[in-house]
mmCIF file of C-alpha atoms and ligand atoms in Angstrom:
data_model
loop_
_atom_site.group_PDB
_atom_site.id
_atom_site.type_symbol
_atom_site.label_atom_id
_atom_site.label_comp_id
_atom_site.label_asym_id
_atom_site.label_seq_id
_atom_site.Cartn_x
_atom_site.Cartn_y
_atom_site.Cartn_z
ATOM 1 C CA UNK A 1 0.000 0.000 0.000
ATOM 2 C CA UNK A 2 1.383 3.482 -1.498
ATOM 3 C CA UNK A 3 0.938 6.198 1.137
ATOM 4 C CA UNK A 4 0.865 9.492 -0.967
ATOM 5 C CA UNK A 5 1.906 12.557 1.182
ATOM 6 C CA UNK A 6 0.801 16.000 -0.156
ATOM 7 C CA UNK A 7 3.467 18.175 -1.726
ATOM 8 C CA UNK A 8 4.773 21.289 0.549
ATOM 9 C CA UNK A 9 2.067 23.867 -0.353
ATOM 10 C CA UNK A 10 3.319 27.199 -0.755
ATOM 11 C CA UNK A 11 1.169 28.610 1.383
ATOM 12 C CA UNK A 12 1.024 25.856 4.476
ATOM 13 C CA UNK A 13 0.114 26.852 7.559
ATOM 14 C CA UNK A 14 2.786 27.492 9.470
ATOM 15 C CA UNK A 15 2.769 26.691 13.302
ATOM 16 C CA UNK A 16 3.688 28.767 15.942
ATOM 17 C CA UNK A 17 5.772 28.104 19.363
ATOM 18 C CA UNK A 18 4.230 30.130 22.234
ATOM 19 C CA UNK A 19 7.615 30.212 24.028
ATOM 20 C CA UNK A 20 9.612 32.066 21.097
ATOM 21 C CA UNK A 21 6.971 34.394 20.908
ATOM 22 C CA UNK A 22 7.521 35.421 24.133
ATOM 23 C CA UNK A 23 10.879 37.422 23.060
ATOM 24 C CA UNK A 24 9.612 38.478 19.824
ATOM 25 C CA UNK A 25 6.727 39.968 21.888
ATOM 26 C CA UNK A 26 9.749 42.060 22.908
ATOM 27 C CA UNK A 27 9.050 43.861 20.296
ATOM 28 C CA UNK A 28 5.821 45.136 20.763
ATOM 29 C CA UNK A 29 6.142 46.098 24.506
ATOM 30 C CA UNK A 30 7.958 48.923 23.207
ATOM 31 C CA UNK A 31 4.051 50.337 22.921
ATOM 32 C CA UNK A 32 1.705 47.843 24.062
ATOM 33 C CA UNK A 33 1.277 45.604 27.094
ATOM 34 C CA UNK A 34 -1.006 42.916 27.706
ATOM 35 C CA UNK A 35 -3.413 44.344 30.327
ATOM 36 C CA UNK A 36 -2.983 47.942 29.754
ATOM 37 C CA UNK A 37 -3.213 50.253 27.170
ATOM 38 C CA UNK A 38 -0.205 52.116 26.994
ATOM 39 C CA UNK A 39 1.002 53.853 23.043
ATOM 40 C CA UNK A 40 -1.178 51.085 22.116
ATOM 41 C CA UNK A 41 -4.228 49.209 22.820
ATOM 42 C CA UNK A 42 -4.294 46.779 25.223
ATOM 43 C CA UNK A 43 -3.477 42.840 24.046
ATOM 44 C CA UNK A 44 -6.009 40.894 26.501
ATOM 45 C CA UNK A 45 -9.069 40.468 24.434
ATOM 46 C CA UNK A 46 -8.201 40.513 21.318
ATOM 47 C CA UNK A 47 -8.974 37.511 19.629
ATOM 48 C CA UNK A 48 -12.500 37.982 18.424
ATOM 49 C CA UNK A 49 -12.502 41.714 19.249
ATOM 50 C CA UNK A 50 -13.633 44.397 16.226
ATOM 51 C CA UNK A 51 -10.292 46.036 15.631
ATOM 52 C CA UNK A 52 -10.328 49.745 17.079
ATOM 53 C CA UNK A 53 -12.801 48.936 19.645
ATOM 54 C CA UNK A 54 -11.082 49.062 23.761
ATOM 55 C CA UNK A 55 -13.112 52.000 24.971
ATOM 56 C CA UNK A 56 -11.073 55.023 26.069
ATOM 57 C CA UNK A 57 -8.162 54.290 23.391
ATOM 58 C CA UNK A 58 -7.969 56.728 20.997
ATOM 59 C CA UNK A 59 -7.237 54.796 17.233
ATOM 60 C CA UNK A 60 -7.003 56.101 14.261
ATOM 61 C CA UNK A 61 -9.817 56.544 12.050
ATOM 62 C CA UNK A 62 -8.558 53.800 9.533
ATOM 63 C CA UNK A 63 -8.183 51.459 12.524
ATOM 64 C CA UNK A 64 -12.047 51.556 13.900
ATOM 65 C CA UNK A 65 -13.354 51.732 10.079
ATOM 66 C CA UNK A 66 -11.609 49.335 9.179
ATOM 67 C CA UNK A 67 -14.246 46.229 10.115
ATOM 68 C CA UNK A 68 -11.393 43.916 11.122
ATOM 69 C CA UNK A 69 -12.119 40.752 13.653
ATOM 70 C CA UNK A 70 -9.196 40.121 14.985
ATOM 71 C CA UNK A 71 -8.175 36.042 14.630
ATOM 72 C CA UNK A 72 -4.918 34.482 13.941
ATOM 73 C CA UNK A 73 -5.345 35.189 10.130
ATOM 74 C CA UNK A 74 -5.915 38.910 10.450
ATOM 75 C CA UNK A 75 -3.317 39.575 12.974
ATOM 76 C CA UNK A 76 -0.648 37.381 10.050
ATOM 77 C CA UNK A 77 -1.777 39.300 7.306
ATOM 78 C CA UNK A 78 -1.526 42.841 9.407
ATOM 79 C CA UNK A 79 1.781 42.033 11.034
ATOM 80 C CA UNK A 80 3.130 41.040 7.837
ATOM 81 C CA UNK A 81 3.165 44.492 6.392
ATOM 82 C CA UNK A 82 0.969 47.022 8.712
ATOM 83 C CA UNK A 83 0.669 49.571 6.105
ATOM 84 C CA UNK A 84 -0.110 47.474 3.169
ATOM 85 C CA UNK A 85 -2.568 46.149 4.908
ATOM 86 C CA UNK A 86 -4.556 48.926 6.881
ATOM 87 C CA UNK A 87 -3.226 52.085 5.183
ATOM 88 C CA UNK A 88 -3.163 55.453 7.641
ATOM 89 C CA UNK A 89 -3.358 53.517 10.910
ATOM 90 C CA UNK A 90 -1.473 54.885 13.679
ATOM 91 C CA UNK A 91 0.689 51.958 14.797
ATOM 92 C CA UNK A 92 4.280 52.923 14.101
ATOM 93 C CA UNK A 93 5.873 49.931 13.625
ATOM 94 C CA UNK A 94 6.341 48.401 10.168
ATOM 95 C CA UNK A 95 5.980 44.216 10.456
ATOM 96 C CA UNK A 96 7.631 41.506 10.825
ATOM 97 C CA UNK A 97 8.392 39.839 7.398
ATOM 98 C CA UNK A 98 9.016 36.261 8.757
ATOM 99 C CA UNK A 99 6.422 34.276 8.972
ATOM 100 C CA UNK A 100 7.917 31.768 11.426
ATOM 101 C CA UNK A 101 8.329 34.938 13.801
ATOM 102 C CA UNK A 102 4.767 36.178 12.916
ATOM 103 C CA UNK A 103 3.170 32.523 13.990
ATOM 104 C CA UNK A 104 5.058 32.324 17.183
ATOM 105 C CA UNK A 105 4.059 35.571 18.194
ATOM 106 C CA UNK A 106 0.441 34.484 17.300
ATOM 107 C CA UNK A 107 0.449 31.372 19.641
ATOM 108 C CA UNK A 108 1.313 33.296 22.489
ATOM 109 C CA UNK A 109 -0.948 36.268 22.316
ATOM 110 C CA UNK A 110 -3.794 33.300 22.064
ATOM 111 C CA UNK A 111 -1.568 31.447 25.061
ATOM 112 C CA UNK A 112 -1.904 34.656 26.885
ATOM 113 C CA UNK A 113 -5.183 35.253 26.146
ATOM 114 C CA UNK A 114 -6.490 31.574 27.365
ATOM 115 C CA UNK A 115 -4.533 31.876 30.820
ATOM 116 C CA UNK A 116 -7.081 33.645 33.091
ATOM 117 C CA UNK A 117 -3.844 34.249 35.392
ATOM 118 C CA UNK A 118 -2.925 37.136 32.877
ATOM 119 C CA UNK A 119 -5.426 38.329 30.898
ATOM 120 C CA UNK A 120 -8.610 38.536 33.882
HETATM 121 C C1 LIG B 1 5.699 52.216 18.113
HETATM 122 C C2 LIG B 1 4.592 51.712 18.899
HETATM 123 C C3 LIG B 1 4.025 50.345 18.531
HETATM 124 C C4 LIG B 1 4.682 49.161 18.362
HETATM 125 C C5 LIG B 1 6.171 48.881 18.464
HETATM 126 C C6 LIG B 1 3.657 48.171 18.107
HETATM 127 N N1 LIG B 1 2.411 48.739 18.104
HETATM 128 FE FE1 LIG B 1 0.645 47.815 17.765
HETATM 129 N N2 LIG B 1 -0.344 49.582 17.912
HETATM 130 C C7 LIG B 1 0.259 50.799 18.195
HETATM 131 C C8 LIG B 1 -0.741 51.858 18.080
HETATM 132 C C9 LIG B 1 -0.525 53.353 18.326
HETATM 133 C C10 LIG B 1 -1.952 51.221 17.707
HETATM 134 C C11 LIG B 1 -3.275 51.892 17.368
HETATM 135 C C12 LIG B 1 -3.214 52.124 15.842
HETATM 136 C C13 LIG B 1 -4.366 52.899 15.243
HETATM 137 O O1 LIG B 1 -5.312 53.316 15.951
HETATM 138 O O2 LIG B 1 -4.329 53.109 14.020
HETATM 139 C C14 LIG B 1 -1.655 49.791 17.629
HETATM 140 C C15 LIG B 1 -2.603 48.827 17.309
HETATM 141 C C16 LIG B 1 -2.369 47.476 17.286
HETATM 142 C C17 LIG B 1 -3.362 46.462 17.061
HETATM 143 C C18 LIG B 1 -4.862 46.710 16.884
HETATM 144 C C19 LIG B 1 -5.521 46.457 18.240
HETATM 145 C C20 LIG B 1 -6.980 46.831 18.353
HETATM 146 O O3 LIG B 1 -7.446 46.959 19.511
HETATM 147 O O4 LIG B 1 -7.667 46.977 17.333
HETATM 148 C C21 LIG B 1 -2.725 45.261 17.107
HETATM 149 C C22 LIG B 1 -3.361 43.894 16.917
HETATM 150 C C23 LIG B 1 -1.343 45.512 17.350
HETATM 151 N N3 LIG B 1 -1.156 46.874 17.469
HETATM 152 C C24 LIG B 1 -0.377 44.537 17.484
HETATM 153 C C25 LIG B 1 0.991 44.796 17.639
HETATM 154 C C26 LIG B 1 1.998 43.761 17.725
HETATM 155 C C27 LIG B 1 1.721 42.267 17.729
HETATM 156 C C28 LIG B 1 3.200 44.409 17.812
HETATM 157 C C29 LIG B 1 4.594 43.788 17.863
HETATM 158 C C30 LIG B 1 4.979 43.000 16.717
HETATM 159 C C31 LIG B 1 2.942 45.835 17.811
HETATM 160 N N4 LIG B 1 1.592 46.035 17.713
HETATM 161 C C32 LIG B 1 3.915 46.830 17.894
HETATM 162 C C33 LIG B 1 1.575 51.027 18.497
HETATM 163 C C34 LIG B 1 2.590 50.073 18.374
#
């Protein structure tokens, strides 16, 4: 019995590790923290949340138009290139072109976001 594995799509979905996101989170503490919005929004929350939408944050008007749902997909395709993608947000902070980087950084926001111990 032939077992036929699929050829590497171009596109596959690339997994993330929780624990190297941790540094490359790093990178985004610069501005934003998990619990509290500081130059940006606050992370807790986020999955499923309308983009724009913590009360008392002040976004930019491309940000709260935009009708984004934040989910793993929509946070790759905005880190990837954040001006590309949402043009005249506020966020000041280019992307991360790897996507290796950009799923590890995915699985832990969600880690974060599942442990009640940090985001309740
Ligand atoms: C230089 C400061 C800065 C850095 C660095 C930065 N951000 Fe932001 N971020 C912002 C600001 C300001 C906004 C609000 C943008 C707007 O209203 O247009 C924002 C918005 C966001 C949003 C939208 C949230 C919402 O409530 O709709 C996400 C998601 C986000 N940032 C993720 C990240 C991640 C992940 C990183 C690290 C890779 C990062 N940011 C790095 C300043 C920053």
């Amino acid at each position: 019995m032939a077992i036929v594995l699929p050829a590497q799509a171009e596109d596959t979905v690339v997994s993330g590790d929780a624990l190297r996101g941790e540094s490359i989170y790093g990178r985004c503490k610069a501005c934003h923290s998990l619990k509290r919005d500081r130059t940006g929004p606050r992370h807790c929350g986020l999955f499923g949340r309308k983009a724009g939408s913590v009360k008392g944050f002040r976004y930019s008007k491309a940000m709260i138009n935009s009708g984004i749902i934040w989910s793993e997909d929509s946070l790759d395709a905005f880190l990837t290139d954040t001006r590309a993608f949402l043009p005249k947000n506020r966020m000041g902070y280019a992307g991360i072109k790897d996507a290796q980087e950009r799923a590890d950084l995915i699985a832990y926001l969600a880690q974060q976001n599942r442990d009640p111990s940090v985001c309740n």
